[in-house]
Tab-separated table of C-alpha atoms in Angstrom:
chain	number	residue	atom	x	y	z
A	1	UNK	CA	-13.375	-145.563	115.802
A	2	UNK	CA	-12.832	-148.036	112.544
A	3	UNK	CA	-9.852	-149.674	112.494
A	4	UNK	CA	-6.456	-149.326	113.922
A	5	UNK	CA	-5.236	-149.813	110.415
A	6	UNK	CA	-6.920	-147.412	108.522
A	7	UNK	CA	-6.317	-144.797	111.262
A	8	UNK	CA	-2.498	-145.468	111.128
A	9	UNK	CA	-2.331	-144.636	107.353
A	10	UNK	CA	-4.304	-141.534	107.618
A	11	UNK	CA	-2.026	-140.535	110.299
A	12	UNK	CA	1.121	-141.522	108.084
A	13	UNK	CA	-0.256	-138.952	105.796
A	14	UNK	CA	-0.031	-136.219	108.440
A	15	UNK	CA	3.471	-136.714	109.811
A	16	UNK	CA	5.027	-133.643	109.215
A	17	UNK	CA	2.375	-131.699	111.100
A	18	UNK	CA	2.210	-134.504	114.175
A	19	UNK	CA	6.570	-134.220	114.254
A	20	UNK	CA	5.782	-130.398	115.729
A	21	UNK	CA	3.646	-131.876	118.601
A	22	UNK	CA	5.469	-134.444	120.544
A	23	UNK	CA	2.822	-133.735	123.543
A	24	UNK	CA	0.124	-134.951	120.998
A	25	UNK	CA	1.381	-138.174	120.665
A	26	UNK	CA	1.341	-138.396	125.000
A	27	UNK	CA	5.675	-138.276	125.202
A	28	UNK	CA	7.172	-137.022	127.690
A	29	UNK	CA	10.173	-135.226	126.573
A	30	UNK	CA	14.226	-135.516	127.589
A	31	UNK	CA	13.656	-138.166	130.096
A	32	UNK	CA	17.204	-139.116	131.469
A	33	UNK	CA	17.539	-143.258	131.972
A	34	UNK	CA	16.913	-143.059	135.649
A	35	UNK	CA	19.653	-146.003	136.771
A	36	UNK	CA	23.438	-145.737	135.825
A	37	UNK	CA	24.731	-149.269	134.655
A	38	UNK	CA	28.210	-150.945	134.044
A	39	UNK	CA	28.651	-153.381	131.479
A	40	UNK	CA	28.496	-156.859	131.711
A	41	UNK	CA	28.010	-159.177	128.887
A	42	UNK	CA	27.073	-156.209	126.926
A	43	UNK	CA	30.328	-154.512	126.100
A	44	UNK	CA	30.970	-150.754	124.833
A	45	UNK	CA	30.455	-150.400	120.825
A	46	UNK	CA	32.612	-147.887	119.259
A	47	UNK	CA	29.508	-147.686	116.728
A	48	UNK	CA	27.328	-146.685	119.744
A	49	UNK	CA	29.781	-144.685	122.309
A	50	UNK	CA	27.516	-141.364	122.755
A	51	UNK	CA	25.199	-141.844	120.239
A	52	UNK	CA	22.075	-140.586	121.453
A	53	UNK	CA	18.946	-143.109	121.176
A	54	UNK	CA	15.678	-142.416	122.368
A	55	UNK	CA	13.209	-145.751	123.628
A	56	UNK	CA	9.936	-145.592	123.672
A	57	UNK	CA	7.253	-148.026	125.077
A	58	UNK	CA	3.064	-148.205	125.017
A	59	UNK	CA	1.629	-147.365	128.242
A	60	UNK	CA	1.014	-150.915	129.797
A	61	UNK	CA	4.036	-152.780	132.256
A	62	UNK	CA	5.074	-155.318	130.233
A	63	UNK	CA	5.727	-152.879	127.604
A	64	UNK	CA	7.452	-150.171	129.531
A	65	UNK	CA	9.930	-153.083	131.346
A	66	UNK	CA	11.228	-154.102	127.756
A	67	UNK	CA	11.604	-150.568	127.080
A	68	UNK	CA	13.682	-149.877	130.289
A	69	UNK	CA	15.726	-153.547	129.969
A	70	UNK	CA	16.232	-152.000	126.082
A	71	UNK	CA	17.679	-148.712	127.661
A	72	UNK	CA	20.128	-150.652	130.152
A	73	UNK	CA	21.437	-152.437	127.988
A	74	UNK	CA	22.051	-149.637	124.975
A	75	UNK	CA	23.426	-147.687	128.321
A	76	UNK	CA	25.900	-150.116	129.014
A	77	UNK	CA	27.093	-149.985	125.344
A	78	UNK	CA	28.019	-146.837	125.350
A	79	UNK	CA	24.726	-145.079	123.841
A	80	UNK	CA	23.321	-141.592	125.005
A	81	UNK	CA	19.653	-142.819	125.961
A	82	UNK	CA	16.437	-140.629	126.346
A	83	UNK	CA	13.628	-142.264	128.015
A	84	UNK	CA	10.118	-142.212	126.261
A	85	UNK	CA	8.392	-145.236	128.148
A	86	UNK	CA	4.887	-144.493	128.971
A	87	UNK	CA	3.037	-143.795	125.544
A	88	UNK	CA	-0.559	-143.656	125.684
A	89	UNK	CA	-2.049	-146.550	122.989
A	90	UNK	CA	-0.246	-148.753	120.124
A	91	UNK	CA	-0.994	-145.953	117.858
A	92	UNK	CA	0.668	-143.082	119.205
A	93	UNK	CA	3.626	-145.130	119.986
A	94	UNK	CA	3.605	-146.684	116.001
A	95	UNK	CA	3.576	-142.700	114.928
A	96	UNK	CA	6.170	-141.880	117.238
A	97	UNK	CA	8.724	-144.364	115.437
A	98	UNK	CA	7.418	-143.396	112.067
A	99	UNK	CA	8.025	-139.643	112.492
A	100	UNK	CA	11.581	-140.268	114.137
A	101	UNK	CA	10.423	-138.878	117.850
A	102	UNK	CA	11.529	-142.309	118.680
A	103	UNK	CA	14.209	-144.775	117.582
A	104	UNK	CA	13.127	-148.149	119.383
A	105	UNK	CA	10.131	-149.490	120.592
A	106	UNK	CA	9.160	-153.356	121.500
A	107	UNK	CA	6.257	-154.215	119.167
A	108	UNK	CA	3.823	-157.605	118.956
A	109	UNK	CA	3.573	-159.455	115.430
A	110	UNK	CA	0.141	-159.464	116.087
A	111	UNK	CA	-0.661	-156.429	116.326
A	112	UNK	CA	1.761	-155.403	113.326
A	113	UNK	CA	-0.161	-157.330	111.215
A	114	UNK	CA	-3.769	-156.744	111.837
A	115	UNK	CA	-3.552	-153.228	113.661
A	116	UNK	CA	-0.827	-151.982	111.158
A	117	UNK	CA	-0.706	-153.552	107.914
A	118	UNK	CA	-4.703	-153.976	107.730
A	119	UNK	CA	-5.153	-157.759	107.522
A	120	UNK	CA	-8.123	-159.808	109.176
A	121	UNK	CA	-6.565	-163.331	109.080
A	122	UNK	CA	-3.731	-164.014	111.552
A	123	UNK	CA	-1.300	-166.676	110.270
A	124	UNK	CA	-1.071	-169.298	113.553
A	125	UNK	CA	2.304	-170.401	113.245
A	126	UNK	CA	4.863	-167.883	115.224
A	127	UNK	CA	7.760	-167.813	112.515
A	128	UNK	CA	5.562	-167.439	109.196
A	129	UNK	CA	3.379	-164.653	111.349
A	130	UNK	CA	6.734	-162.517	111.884
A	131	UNK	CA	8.506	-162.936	108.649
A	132	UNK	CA	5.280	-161.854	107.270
A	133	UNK	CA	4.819	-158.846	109.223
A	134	UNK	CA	8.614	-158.234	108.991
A	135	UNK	CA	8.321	-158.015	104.960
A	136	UNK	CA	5.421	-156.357	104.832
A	137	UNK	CA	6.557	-153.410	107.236
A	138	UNK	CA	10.011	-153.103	105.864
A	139	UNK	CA	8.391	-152.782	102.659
A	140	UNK	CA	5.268	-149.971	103.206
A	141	UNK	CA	6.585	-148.397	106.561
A	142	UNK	CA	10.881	-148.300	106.291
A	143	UNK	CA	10.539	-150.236	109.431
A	144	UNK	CA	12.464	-153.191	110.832
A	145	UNK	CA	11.695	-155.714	113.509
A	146	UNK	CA	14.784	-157.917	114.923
A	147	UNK	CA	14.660	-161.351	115.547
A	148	UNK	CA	11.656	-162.132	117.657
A	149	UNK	CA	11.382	-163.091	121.155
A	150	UNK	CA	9.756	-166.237	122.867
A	151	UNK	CA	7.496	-164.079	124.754
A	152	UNK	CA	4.211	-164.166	123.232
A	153	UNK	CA	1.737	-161.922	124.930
A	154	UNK	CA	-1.507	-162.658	123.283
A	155	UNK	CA	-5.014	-161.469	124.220
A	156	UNK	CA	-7.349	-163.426	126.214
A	157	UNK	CA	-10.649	-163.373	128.709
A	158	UNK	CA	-9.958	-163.600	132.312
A	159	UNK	CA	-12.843	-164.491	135.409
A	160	UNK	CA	-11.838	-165.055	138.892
A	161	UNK	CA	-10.819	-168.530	140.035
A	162	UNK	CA	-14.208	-168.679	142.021
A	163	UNK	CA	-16.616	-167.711	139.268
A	164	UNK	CA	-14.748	-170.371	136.656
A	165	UNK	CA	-14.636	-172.681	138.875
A	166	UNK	CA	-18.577	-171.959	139.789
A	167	UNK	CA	-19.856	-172.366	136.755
A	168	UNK	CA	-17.036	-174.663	134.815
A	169	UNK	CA	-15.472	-172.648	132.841
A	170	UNK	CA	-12.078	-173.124	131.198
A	171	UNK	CA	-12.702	-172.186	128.008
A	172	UNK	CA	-14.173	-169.712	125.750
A	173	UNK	CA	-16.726	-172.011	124.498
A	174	UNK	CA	-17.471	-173.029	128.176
A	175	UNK	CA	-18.040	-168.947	128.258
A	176	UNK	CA	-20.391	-169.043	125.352
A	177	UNK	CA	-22.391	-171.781	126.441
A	178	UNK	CA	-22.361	-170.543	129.667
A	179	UNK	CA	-23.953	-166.710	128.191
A	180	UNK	CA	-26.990	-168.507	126.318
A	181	UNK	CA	-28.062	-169.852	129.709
A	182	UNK	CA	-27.305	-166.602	131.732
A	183	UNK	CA	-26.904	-163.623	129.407
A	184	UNK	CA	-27.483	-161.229	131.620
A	185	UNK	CA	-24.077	-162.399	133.152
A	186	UNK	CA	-22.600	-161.145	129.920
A	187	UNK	CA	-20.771	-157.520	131.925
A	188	UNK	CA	-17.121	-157.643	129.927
A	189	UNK	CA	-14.572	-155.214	131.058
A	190	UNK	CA	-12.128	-154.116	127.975
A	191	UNK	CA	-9.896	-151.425	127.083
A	192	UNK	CA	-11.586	-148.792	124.786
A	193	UNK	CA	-8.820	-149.805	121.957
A	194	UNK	CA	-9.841	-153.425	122.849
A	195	UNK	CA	-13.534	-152.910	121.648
A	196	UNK	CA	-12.958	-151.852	118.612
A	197	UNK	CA	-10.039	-153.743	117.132
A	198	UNK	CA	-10.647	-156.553	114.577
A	199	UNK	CA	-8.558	-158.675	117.029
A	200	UNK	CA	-10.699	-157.389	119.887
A	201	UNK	CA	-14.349	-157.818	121.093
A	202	UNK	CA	-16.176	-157.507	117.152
A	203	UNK	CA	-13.929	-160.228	116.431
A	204	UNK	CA	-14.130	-162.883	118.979
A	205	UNK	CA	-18.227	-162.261	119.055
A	206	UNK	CA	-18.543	-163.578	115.908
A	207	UNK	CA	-16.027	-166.207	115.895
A	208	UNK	CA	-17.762	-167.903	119.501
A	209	UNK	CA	-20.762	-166.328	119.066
A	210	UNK	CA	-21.673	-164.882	122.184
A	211	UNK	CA	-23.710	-161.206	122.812
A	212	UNK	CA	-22.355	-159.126	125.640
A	213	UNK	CA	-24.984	-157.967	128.265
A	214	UNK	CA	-22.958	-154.742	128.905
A	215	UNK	CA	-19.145	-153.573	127.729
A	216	UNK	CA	-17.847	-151.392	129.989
A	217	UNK	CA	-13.939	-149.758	129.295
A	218	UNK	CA	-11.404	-149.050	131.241
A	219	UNK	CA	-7.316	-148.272	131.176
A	220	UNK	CA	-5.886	-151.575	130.993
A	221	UNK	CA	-4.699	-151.625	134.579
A	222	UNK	CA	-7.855	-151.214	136.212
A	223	UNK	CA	-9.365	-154.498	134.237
A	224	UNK	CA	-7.594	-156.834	136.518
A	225	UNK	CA	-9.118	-155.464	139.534
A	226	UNK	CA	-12.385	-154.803	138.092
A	227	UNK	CA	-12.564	-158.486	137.197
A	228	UNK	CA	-11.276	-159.726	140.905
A	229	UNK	CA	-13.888	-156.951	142.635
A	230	UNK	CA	-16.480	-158.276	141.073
A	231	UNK	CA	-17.015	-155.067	139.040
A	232	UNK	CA	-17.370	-157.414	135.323
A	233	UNK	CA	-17.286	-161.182	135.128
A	234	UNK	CA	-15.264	-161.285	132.185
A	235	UNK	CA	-12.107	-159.096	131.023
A	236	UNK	CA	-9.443	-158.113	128.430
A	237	UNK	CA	-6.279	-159.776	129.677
A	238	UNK	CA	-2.584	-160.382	128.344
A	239	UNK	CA	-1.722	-163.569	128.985
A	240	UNK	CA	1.396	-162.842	130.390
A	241	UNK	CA	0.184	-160.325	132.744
A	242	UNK	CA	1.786	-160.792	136.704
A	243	UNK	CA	-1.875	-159.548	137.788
A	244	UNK	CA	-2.776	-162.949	136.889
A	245	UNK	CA	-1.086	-164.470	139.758
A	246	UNK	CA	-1.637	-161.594	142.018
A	247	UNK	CA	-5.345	-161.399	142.081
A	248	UNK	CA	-6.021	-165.466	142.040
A	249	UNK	CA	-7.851	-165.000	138.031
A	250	UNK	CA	-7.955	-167.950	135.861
A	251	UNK	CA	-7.521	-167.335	132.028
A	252	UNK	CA	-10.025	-168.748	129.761
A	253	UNK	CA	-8.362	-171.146	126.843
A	254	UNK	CA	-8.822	-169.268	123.409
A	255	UNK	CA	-10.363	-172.929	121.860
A	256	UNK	CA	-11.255	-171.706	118.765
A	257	UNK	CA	-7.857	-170.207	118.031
A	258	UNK	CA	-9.342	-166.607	117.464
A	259	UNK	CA	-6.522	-164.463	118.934
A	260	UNK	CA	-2.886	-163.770	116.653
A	261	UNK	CA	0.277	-165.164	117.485
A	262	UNK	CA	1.721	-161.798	119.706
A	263	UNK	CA	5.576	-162.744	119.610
A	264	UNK	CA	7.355	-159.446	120.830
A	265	UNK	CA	10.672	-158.000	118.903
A	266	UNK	CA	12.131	-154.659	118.612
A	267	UNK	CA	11.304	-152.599	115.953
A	268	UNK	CA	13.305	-149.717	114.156
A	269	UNK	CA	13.019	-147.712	111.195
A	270	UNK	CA	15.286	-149.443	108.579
A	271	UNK	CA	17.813	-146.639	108.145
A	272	UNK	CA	18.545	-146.673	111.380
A	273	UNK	CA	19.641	-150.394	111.684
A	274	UNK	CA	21.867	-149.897	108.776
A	275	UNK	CA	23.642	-146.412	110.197
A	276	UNK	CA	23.619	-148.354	113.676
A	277	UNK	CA	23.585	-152.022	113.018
A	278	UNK	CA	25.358	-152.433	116.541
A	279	UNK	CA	21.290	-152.108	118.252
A	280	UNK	CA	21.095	-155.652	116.879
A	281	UNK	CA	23.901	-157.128	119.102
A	282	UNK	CA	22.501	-155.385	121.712
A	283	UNK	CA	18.860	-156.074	121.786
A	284	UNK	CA	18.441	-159.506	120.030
A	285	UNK	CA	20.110	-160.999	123.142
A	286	UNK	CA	17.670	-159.577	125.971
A	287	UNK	CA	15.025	-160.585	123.261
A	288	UNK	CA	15.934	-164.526	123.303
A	289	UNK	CA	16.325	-164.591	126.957
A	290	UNK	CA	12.519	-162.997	127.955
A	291	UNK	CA	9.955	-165.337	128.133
A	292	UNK	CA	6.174	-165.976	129.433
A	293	UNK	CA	7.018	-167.377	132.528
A	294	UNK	CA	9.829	-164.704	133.344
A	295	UNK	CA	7.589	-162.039	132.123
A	296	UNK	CA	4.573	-162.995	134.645
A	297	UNK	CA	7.112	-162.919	137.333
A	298	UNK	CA	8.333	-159.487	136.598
A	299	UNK	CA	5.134	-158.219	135.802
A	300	UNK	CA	3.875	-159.236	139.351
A	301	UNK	CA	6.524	-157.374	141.042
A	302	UNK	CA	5.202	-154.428	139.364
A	303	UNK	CA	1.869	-154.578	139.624
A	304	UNK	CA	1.143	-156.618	142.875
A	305	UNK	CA	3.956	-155.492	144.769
A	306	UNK	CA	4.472	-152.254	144.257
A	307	UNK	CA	8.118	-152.129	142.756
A	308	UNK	CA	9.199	-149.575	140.160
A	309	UNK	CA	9.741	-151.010	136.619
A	310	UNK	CA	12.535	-149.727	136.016
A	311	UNK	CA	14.120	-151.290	139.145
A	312	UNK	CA	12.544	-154.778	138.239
A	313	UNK	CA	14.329	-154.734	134.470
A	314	UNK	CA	17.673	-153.568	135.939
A	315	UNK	CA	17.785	-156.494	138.747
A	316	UNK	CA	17.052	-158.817	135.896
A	317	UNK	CA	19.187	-157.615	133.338
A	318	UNK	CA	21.664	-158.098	136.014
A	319	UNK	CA	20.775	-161.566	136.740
A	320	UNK	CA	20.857	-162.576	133.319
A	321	UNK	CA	24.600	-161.093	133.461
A	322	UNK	CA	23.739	-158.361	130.367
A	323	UNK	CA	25.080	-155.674	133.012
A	324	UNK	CA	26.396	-155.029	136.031
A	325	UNK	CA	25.672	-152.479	138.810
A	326	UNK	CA	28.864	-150.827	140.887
């Protein structure tokens, strides 16, 4: 695999015949929102009473919470929701908001504009990176993104406490220095996606310099385990992840400022902002109110504890007063 960016607009190219295969894209269809809600601070919209909106998410947990805290609240405004959480890869999930399968899903500047619009350079500062991928995607795709979210999810390696703490590493120059003593150390564990992505593995190599002895992929879940078993010494992480805290691994500081600026916001095709502009009141509100710290949290709950996601979003839409439960 090449790019994400020049598989997306090959794919554009093919819509029509992808629209007649929702099971291609990995949906599930006519998923019913699985918690009933009242409203709280979210009030019913006469521009959204029964109007039926389908939310879809990429197939990791921070992902499919926003989806479900998305759902609650559109639920509690009076909208008709279909649940499509659960999509297998960023590019499946881009196509499935493209072709109109989906209406909503939560999407990362950084990945918009690398992955998606086909540029190598990420712009550091938070604001210029999303008004940049916000023109650009408005303009080629007919998609929107509303006002972005503190929670900034970005990409980093992750070793256990021990090992960093072993061998002094905080860094990913600690890392490289750390590989031209010991290469055959080198064992990274990465999602298949991960390895091929210009804001992935060929990308950080060059920037830091450093030669894997052996890349070995995984689904993104079982990384975090496969780094705290012992299984790699070094893995694909989100920085936000609640695995983190769970399995006792310490993040390595991207020094060299490799990695985008991954600010989360929900995206839409354009024409359906303007026939619905109502989504906005709803969803730019749980935006603003998400952030890092909050999102570890919830994420652990998932992930370490055992809860069900869409459980965790509802008790914390509920504490943030968006809705209420009877």
């Amino acid at each position: 695999m090449t790019r994400i960016s020049r598989r997306i607009k090959a794919l554009i190219g093919v819509t029509a015949v992808l629209a007649g295969s929702l099971a291609g894209c990995g949906l599930d269809i006519n998923t019913a929102l699985p918690f009933k809600v009242l409203p709280g601070t979210i009030q019913p919209m006469d521009g959204l009473k029964g109007l039926p909106i389908t939310v879809g998410s990429k197939d990791f947990t921070e992902n499919i919470l926003l989806a479900y805290m998305a759902e609650l609240g559109l639920s509690a405004a009076g909208a008709d929701i279909t649940d499509m959480s659960d999509i297998k890869g960023s590019v499946s999930a881009r196509q499935a908001l493209i072709a109109g399968q989906i209406d909503i899903t939560w999407e990362y500047t950084g990945t918009g504009w690398i992955n998606y619009q086909g540029n190598t350079d990420p712009i550091p500062d938070e604001r210029e990176q999303f008004e940049a991928v916000k023109k650009a995607d408005a303009q080629q795709y007919g998609i929107d993104w509303l006002q972005y979210s503190p929670l900034n999810n970005t990409y980093a390696f992750g070793t256990t406490a021990a090992f960093a703490e072993k061998n002094n590493l905080k860094t990913n120059s600690d890392m490289t220095a750390f590989l031209k003593e010991h290469p055959e150390q080198g064992v990274f564990c990465v999602e298949t996606e991960f390895a091929s992505r210009q804001d992935g593995m060929p990308g950080v190599q060059k920037t830091y310099g450093f030669t894997p002895a052996e890349i070995k992929t995984f689904g993104i879940g079982t990384i975090y385990s496969s780094i705290a078993n012992g299984t790699c010494n070094f893995g694909e992480i989100f920085t936000t992840d609640g695995r983190i805290a769970g399995l006792n691994l310490h993040v390595l500081a991207d020094d060299k400022k490799f990695f985008p600026q991954y600010n989360v916001a929900p995206t839409l095709r354009s024409q359906f902002v303007k026939d619905h502009p109502q989504v906005r009141q709803v969803l730019e509100p749980i935006a603003a109110a998400i952030d890092n710290n909050q999102m570890i949290e919830l994420g652990k709950q998932v992930d370490i504890e055992g809860r069900d996601p869409g459980e965790v979003a509802r008790d914390w839409m509920v504490s943030k007063g968006f809705v209420k439960v009877g």
